[in-house]
CSV table of C-alpha atoms in Angstrom, one decimal:
chain,number,residue,atom,x,y,z
A,1,MET,CA,-0.2,0.2,-0.2
A,2,PRO,CA,1.6,3.4,-1.3
A,3,SER,CA,2.7,5.6,1.6
A,4,GLY,CA,1.2,9.2,1.6
A,5,VAL,CA,3.5,10.9,-0.2
A,6,GLY,CA,3.0,8.1,-3.1
A,7,LEU,CA,-0.2,8.5,-2.8
A,8,GLU,CA,-0.8,12.3,-3.5
A,9,ILE,CA,1.8,12.5,-6.6
A,10,LEU,CA,-0.6,9.4,-8.0
A,11,ILE,CA,-3.6,11.9,-7.4
A,12,VAL,CA,-1.6,15.0,-8.8
A,13,LEU,CA,-0.9,12.6,-12.1
A,14,ALA,CA,-4.6,11.3,-12.2
A,15,LEU,CA,-5.3,15.4,-12.4
A,16,VAL,CA,-2.9,16.4,-15.2
A,17,VAL,CA,-4.6,13.4,-17.3
A,18,VAL,CA,-7.7,14.3,-16.7
A,19,LEU,CA,-6.9,18.1,-17.8
A,20,ALA,CA,-4.7,17.1,-20.5
A,21,ALA,CA,-7.7,14.8,-21.9
A,22,ALA,CA,-10.3,17.7,-21.4
A,23,VAL,CA,-7.2,20.4,-23.3
A,24,VAL,CA,-7.6,17.8,-26.2
A,25,LEU,CA,-11.6,17.4,-26.4
A,26,VAL,CA,-11.9,21.4,-26.6
A,27,ARG,CA,-9.7,21.4,-29.1
A,28,VAL,CA,-11.5,19.0,-31.1
A,29,ARG,CA,-14.8,20.6,-30.5
A,30,GLY,CA,-13.0,23.6,-32.1
A,31,ARG,CA,-12.0,22.0,-35.1
A,32,VAL,CA,-15.0,19.5,-35.3
A,33,LYS,CA,-18.7,20.9,-36.2
A,34,PRO,CA,-21.7,19.1,-34.9
A,35,LEU,CA,-23.1,17.2,-37.3
A,36,ARG,CA,-26.3,18.0,-38.4
A,37,ALA,CA,-29.2,16.4,-40.3
A,38,PRO,CA,-29.2,17.7,-44.1
A,39,LYS,CA,-32.0,19.5,-45.1
A,40,PRO,CA,-34.2,18.8,-47.8
A,41,PRO,CA,-33.3,19.9,-51.5
A,42,PRO,CA,-36.1,22.5,-51.9
A,43,PRO,CA,-38.8,21.4,-54.6
A,44,LYS,CA,-38.0,21.8,-57.7
A,45,ALA,CA,-40.3,23.7,-60.2
A,46,PRO,CA,-42.2,22.4,-62.5
A,47,LYS,CA,-40.6,21.9,-66.1
A,48,PRO,CA,-43.1,24.2,-68.5
A,49,PRO,CA,-44.8,22.2,-70.6
A,50,PRO,CA,-42.9,22.4,-75.1
A,51,THR,CA,-43.7,25.4,-76.4
A,52,GLU,CA,-43.8,25.7,-80.2
A,53,PRO,CA,-40.9,28.1,-81.4
A,54,ALA,CA,-41.8,31.4,-82.7
A,55,PRO,CA,-42.4,32.4,-86.8
A,56,ALA,CA,-40.2,34.2,-88.0
A,57,PRO,CA,-40.7,37.4,-88.7
A,58,ALA,CA,-42.6,38.1,-91.9
A,59,ARG,CA,-40.3,39.1,-94.6
A,60,ALA,CA,-42.2,41.8,-96.8
A,61,PRO,CA,-43.0,40.8,-100.8
A,62,VAL,CA,-40.3,40.6,-103.2
A,63,ALA,CA,-42.0,43.6,-105.3
A,64,GLU,CA,-42.4,42.2,-109.4
A,65,PRO,CA,-41.3,44.9,-111.8
A,66,GLU,CA,-44.8,46.1,-113.0
A,67,VAL,CA,-45.5,44.6,-116.5
A,68,ARG,CA,-47.0,47.8,-119.1
A,69,GLY,CA,-49.2,46.7,-122.4
A,70,LEU,CA,-50.5,44.0,-124.4
A,71,GLY,CA,-47.0,43.3,-125.6
A,72,GLY,CA,-45.2,43.3,-122.2
A,73,ARG,CA,-48.1,40.8,-120.6
A,74,VAL,CA,-47.1,38.5,-123.6
A,75,ARG,CA,-43.6,38.9,-123.2
A,76,ALA,CA,-43.5,37.4,-119.9
A,77,LEU,CA,-46.3,35.2,-120.7
A,78,LEU,CA,-44.4,33.3,-123.0
A,79,GLY,CA,-41.0,33.6,-122.1
A,80,ARG,CA,-38.1,31.9,-124.3
A,81,ALA,CA,-39.8,28.2,-123.6
A,82,PRO,CA,-43.8,28.9,-122.9
A,83,ARG,CA,-45.6,26.1,-120.7
A,84,PRO,CA,-49.2,24.8,-122.1
A,85,GLU,CA,-51.1,26.7,-120.4
A,86,ALA,CA,-49.7,30.4,-121.5
A,87,TRP,CA,-51.2,29.3,-125.1
A,88,PRO,CA,-54.9,29.8,-123.9
A,89,ALA,CA,-53.8,32.5,-121.2
A,90,LEU,CA,-52.8,34.4,-124.6
A,91,GLU,CA,-55.8,33.7,-126.3
A,92,ASP,CA,-57.7,35.3,-122.9
A,93,LEU,CA,-55.3,38.8,-123.3
A,94,LEU,CA,-56.6,39.1,-127.3
A,95,VAL,CA,-60.2,38.4,-126.4
A,96,ARG,CA,-59.7,41.7,-123.7
A,97,ALA,CA,-58.1,43.6,-126.0
A,98,ASP,CA,-61.3,43.0,-128.5
A,99,VAL,CA,-59.9,41.1,-130.9
A,100,GLY,CA,-62.6,38.8,-130.5
A,101,PRO,CA,-63.1,35.1,-129.2
A,102,ALA,CA,-62.5,33.5,-133.2
A,103,ALA,CA,-59.9,35.6,-134.2
A,104,ALA,CA,-58.4,35.3,-130.9
A,105,ALA,CA,-58.3,31.6,-131.1
A,106,ARG,CA,-56.6,31.4,-134.7
A,107,LEU,CA,-54.0,34.6,-134.2
A,108,VAL,CA,-52.8,32.4,-131.2
A,109,GLU,CA,-52.2,29.3,-133.3
A,110,ARG,CA,-49.8,31.0,-135.7
A,111,VAL,CA,-48.1,32.9,-133.3
A,112,ARG,CA,-47.9,29.6,-131.4
A,113,ASP,CA,-46.8,27.9,-135.2
A,114,ARG,CA,-43.9,30.4,-135.5
A,115,PHE,CA,-42.6,31.0,-132.1
A,116,GLU,CA,-38.6,29.6,-131.7
A,117,PRO,CA,-37.2,30.1,-128.5
A,118,GLY,CA,-35.5,34.0,-128.8
A,119,VAL,CA,-38.5,35.3,-130.9
A,120,ASP,CA,-39.3,37.9,-129.4
A,121,ALA,CA,-43.2,36.9,-128.6
A,122,ALA,CA,-45.0,40.3,-128.8
A,123,GLU,CA,-43.5,41.4,-132.2
A,124,LEU,CA,-44.5,37.8,-133.5
A,125,LEU,CA,-47.8,38.4,-132.5
A,126,ALA,CA,-47.9,42.1,-134.6
A,127,GLU,CA,-46.4,40.9,-137.2
A,128,GLU,CA,-49.4,37.7,-137.2
A,129,ILE,CA,-52.2,40.7,-136.7
A,130,ALA,CA,-50.3,42.9,-139.9
A,131,ALA,CA,-50.4,39.9,-141.8
A,132,GLY,CA,-54.4,39.9,-141.4
A,133,PHE,CA,-54.7,42.7,-143.7
A,134,ALA,CA,-52.4,42.1,-146.1
A,135,GLY,CA,-53.6,42.9,-149.6
A,136,ASP,CA,-56.1,45.2,-148.5
A,137,ARG,CA,-57.2,47.6,-151.2
A,138,PRO,CA,-56.7,51.3,-149.8
A,139,PHE,CA,-59.3,54.2,-149.5
A,140,ALA,CA,-58.9,55.5,-153.2
A,141,PRO,CA,-62.0,57.3,-155.3
A,142,VAL,CA,-62.1,56.1,-159.3
A,143,ASP,CA,-60.3,58.9,-161.1
A,144,GLY,CA,-62.1,59.7,-164.7
A,145,ARG,CA,-66.0,60.0,-163.2
A,146,LEU,CA,-67.7,60.6,-160.2
A,147,SER,CA,-67.1,58.9,-157.1
A,148,VAL,CA,-70.0,58.1,-154.5
A,149,VAL,CA,-68.6,57.8,-151.4
A,150,MET,CA,-71.6,56.2,-149.6
A,151,VAL,CA,-70.9,57.1,-145.5
A,152,VAL,CA,-73.2,54.8,-142.3
A,153,GLY,CA,-72.9,54.0,-138.5
A,154,VAL,CA,-74.6,53.8,-135.4
A,155,ASN,CA,-75.2,56.8,-133.4
A,156,GLY,CA,-72.8,59.1,-132.3
A,157,SER,CA,-70.0,57.2,-133.9
A,158,GLY,CA,-68.8,60.1,-135.5
A,159,LYS,CA,-69.7,60.1,-138.7
A,160,THR,CA,-70.5,63.5,-139.5
A,161,THR,CA,-67.4,64.8,-138.3
A,162,THR,CA,-65.3,61.4,-140.0
A,163,ILE,CA,-66.9,63.1,-143.0
A,164,GLY,CA,-66.2,66.5,-143.3
A,165,LYS,CA,-62.0,64.9,-142.6
A,166,LEU,CA,-62.4,62.8,-145.4
A,167,ALA,CA,-63.5,65.8,-147.3
A,168,ALA,CA,-60.5,68.2,-146.6
A,169,MET,CA,-58.4,64.7,-147.2
A,170,LEU,CA,-59.5,64.9,-150.4
A,171,THR,CA,-59.7,68.6,-151.3
A,172,GLY,CA,-56.0,68.5,-150.0
A,173,GLN,CA,-55.5,65.8,-152.7
A,174,GLY,CA,-56.3,68.5,-155.1
A,175,LYS,CA,-60.0,67.2,-156.1
A,176,LYS,CA,-63.6,69.0,-156.5
A,177,VAL,CA,-66.0,67.2,-152.9
A,178,CYS,CA,-69.7,67.6,-153.3
A,179,LEU,CA,-71.3,66.8,-149.6
A,180,ALA,CA,-74.9,65.3,-149.8
A,181,ALA,CA,-76.8,65.8,-146.3
A,182,SER,CA,-79.2,63.3,-146.3
A,183,ASP,CA,-79.5,62.7,-142.3
A,184,THR,CA,-82.9,64.9,-142.5
A,185,PHE,CA,-83.3,63.2,-139.4
A,186,ARG,CA,-80.8,64.6,-136.8
A,187,ALA,CA,-81.6,68.4,-135.3
A,188,ALA,CA,-78.5,70.7,-136.7
A,189,ALA,CA,-77.0,67.8,-138.5
A,190,GLY,CA,-76.9,70.0,-141.8
A,191,GLU,CA,-75.6,72.7,-139.6
A,192,GLN,CA,-72.6,70.5,-139.4
A,193,LEU,CA,-71.8,68.8,-141.9
A,194,ASP,CA,-72.1,72.9,-144.1
A,195,VAL,CA,-69.6,74.0,-141.1
A,196,TRP,CA,-67.7,71.3,-142.4
A,197,ALA,CA,-67.7,72.4,-145.8
A,198,LYS,CA,-66.6,74.9,-145.4
A,199,ARG,CA,-63.9,74.0,-144.1
A,200,ALA,CA,-62.8,71.6,-146.6
A,201,GLY,CA,-63.2,73.9,-149.4
A,202,ALA,CA,-66.3,71.6,-150.7
A,203,ASP,CA,-69.8,72.0,-151.6
A,204,LEU,CA,-73.1,71.0,-149.9
A,205,VAL,CA,-75.7,69.7,-150.8
A,206,ALA,CA,-78.9,69.4,-148.3
A,207,GLN,CA,-82.6,70.1,-148.2
A,208,ALA,CA,-85.1,71.5,-145.1
A,209,ARG,CA,-85.0,69.4,-142.0
A,210,GLY,CA,-87.5,66.1,-142.3
A,211,ALA,CA,-87.0,65.9,-146.1
A,212,ASP,CA,-86.4,62.4,-147.5
A,213,PRO,CA,-83.0,61.6,-147.4
A,214,GLY,CA,-83.8,59.8,-151.1
A,215,ALA,CA,-84.1,62.5,-153.2
A,216,VAL,CA,-81.7,64.6,-150.8
A,217,ALA,CA,-78.8,61.6,-152.3
A,218,PHE,CA,-81.2,61.9,-155.4
A,219,ASP,CA,-80.1,65.5,-155.7
A,220,ALA,CA,-76.7,65.6,-154.8
A,221,VAL,CA,-75.9,62.9,-157.9
A,222,GLN,CA,-77.3,65.4,-160.1
A,223,ALA,CA,-75.6,68.5,-158.6
A,224,ALA,CA,-72.1,67.0,-157.5
A,225,ARG,CA,-72.2,66.3,-162.2
A,226,ALA,CA,-73.1,69.5,-162.9
A,227,ARG,CA,-70.3,70.9,-160.8
A,228,GLY,CA,-68.1,68.6,-162.8
A,229,ALA,CA,-67.0,67.1,-158.7
A,230,ASP,CA,-64.7,64.5,-158.8
A,231,VAL,CA,-66.2,62.4,-155.5
A,232,LEU,CA,-69.5,63.0,-153.9
A,233,ILE,CA,-69.9,61.6,-150.5
A,234,VAL,CA,-73.1,60.7,-148.8
A,235,ASP,CA,-74.1,61.5,-144.9
A,236,THR,CA,-76.7,59.6,-143.3
A,237,ALA,CA,-78.9,59.2,-140.0
A,238,GLY,CA,-76.7,57.5,-137.5
A,239,ARG,CA,-79.1,54.5,-136.6
A,240,LEU,CA,-79.5,51.5,-134.6
A,241,HIS,CA,-78.4,48.6,-136.4
A,242,THR,CA,-80.8,46.6,-134.8
A,243,ARG,CA,-83.9,48.7,-136.0
A,244,GLU,CA,-85.1,46.6,-139.3
A,245,PRO,CA,-86.8,49.7,-140.7
A,246,LEU,CA,-84.0,52.6,-140.6
A,247,MET,CA,-82.0,50.1,-142.5
A,248,GLU,CA,-84.2,49.4,-144.4
A,249,GLU,CA,-84.0,53.3,-145.2
A,250,LEU,CA,-80.1,52.8,-146.0
A,251,LYS,CA,-80.9,50.0,-148.9
A,252,LYS,CA,-83.5,52.9,-150.2
A,253,ILE,CA,-80.7,54.9,-150.4
A,254,ARG,CA,-78.1,53.2,-152.1
A,255,ARG,CA,-80.4,52.3,-154.2
A,256,VAL,CA,-81.7,55.6,-155.2
A,257,LEU,CA,-77.8,56.7,-155.9
A,258,GLU,CA,-77.8,54.2,-158.4
A,259,LYS,CA,-80.7,54.7,-159.9
A,260,ALA,CA,-78.9,58.3,-160.3
A,261,GLY,CA,-76.0,56.7,-162.2
A,262,GLY,CA,-74.0,57.7,-159.5
A,263,GLU,CA,-71.7,54.2,-159.0
A,264,VAL,CA,-70.9,53.4,-155.4
A,265,ASP,CA,-67.2,53.0,-155.2
A,266,GLU,CA,-66.9,52.6,-151.9
A,267,THR,CA,-69.3,52.0,-148.9
A,268,LEU,CA,-67.8,52.9,-145.2
A,269,LEU,CA,-68.6,52.2,-141.8
A,270,VAL,CA,-67.4,54.6,-139.6
A,271,LEU,CA,-67.2,52.2,-136.3
A,272,ASP,CA,-65.7,53.9,-132.8
A,273,ALA,CA,-62.3,52.0,-131.4
A,274,THR,CA,-64.0,52.0,-127.9
A,275,THR,CA,-67.6,49.8,-129.1
A,276,GLY,CA,-65.8,46.9,-128.3
A,277,GLN,CA,-67.2,43.1,-129.1
A,278,ASN,CA,-70.5,45.2,-130.1
A,279,GLY,CA,-68.6,46.2,-133.6
A,280,ILE,CA,-69.4,42.9,-134.4
A,281,ALA,CA,-73.1,42.9,-134.7
A,282,GLN,CA,-72.9,46.5,-136.2
A,283,ALA,CA,-70.7,45.4,-139.6
A,284,ARG,CA,-72.9,42.4,-139.7
A,285,ALA,CA,-76.0,44.5,-139.9
A,286,PHE,CA,-74.2,47.0,-141.6
A,287,THR,CA,-72.6,45.0,-144.6
A,288,ASP,CA,-76.4,42.6,-145.3
A,289,ALA,CA,-77.9,45.9,-145.5
A,290,VAL,CA,-75.6,47.9,-147.7
A,291,ASP,CA,-72.8,46.1,-148.7
A,292,VAL,CA,-69.8,48.1,-146.8
A,293,SER,CA,-66.3,47.9,-148.5
A,294,GLY,CA,-64.5,49.2,-145.5
A,295,ILE,CA,-64.3,50.2,-141.8
A,296,ALA,CA,-63.4,54.2,-140.9
A,297,LEU,CA,-62.4,54.0,-137.6
A,298,THR,CA,-62.5,56.7,-135.4
A,299,LYS,CA,-62.3,57.7,-131.7
A,300,LEU,CA,-58.5,55.1,-132.0
A,301,ASP,CA,-56.7,58.4,-129.8
A,302,GLY,CA,-56.6,57.5,-125.6
A,303,SER,CA,-57.1,54.7,-124.3
A,304,ALA,CA,-58.9,53.1,-127.2
A,305,ARG,CA,-57.6,49.5,-128.6
A,306,GLY,CA,-59.1,49.1,-132.1
A,307,GLY,CA,-59.0,45.5,-132.0
A,308,ILE,CA,-62.6,45.0,-133.3
A,309,VAL,CA,-61.4,45.5,-136.3
A,310,VAL,CA,-59.0,42.7,-136.2
A,311,ALA,CA,-62.5,40.2,-135.4
A,312,VAL,CA,-64.0,42.1,-138.1
A,313,ARG,CA,-61.7,41.7,-140.8
A,314,GLU,CA,-61.2,37.6,-139.6
A,315,GLU,CA,-65.0,37.3,-140.0
A,316,LEU,CA,-66.2,39.4,-142.2
A,317,GLY,CA,-63.1,39.9,-144.4
A,318,ILE,CA,-64.1,43.8,-144.3
A,319,PRO,CA,-61.0,45.7,-144.8
A,320,VAL,CA,-60.1,49.0,-142.7
A,321,LYS,CA,-59.7,52.2,-145.0
A,322,LEU,CA,-59.1,54.9,-142.6
A,323,VAL,CA,-57.8,55.7,-139.2
A,324,GLY,CA,-59.3,59.0,-136.6
A,325,MET,CA,-56.7,59.8,-134.9
A,326,GLY,CA,-58.1,62.9,-133.0
A,327,GLU,CA,-59.9,65.7,-133.1
A,328,ARG,CA,-58.2,68.2,-135.9
A,329,VAL,CA,-59.6,68.5,-139.4
A,330,GLU,CA,-55.9,66.4,-140.4
A,331,ASP,CA,-56.7,63.7,-137.9
A,332,LEU,CA,-58.3,61.3,-140.4
A,333,ARG,CA,-55.5,59.0,-142.3
A,334,PRO,CA,-55.5,56.0,-144.9
A,335,PHE,CA,-54.8,52.8,-142.4
A,336,GLU,CA,-51.4,51.3,-142.2
A,337,ALA,CA,-51.8,47.8,-140.7
A,338,ALA,CA,-48.1,47.3,-139.3
A,339,SER,CA,-48.2,50.6,-137.6
A,340,PHE,CA,-51.8,49.6,-136.5
A,341,ALA,CA,-50.7,46.3,-134.8
A,342,ARG,CA,-47.8,47.5,-133.1
A,343,SER,CA,-50.2,50.1,-131.8
A,344,LEU,CA,-52.5,47.5,-130.3
A,345,VAL,CA,-49.8,45.6,-129.4
A,346,SER,CA,-48.0,48.3,-127.0
A,347,ALA,CA,-51.4,48.7,-125.3
A,348,GLU,CA,-53.3,48.1,-122.0
A,349,PRO,CA,-54.9,45.3,-122.3
């Protein structure tokens, strides 16, 4: 058994050991963090449903160059290698230009037969239009005797004005011209023709309003012969081609002219260029009545195309003799097929 001193030493050693252990424990606790239960992760937000991608901003349409005129549309339509549907479309363009269904179909057939890659389709079309008038006799009064020209047409076609311009054209060629005012129906028709006669330097034969048109025509032949005239131009009242009694009156005037010894060399139908497809019916009716020999196409200036005369020539065989291009006295000109065809192709359809 240890002594008292030894026991004290043991106690002191035990205290030292306890203190050392306490110091070590304090240091360890300062370095090691106490274990805690991990926090649960925050709940994940639900994924949004998939969305369609936003459309790309629309692009402004590319502006195509404006194609103007029948010729421009023909070139755009046929190009270098026309598709099969281009030919019916060309036919439709021609119908819209008043050429008429039958004439348009024949023109397209001729253009199609001649078309080759590299050929200007518009120029080819103009050539074929002009070819349709080939061989037509121009307006030319007969020399050496009195040449009678009878002028007919519907109301408002420009008939009296055309007569005045024609008289001026003939007197400008050195011919002596006489005018017959056989339009005794329309108010002031005789006075209007008198103004034109004085402007053109022609003689006028007229009677009172309401007189018999045939009687005026008969007297005009006698007076023209007595005055040594080269040409007698006979005005007639404008009339609707659907009015049978009025068409019969025209036949009577022609018979009277021939009975008076005036051989009718030309019967001109004045046709308004803006009349459209109704011009075919007009030409047919007047031809049946008085054997129309030629067309005087008026009002071709401005937006009028005059394609109707192509239909009249193709379907009825009536040539175009004269063209009115404006209001001036010198604006009545002989018809030129090539110039007309180029103008028609360059016009708006």
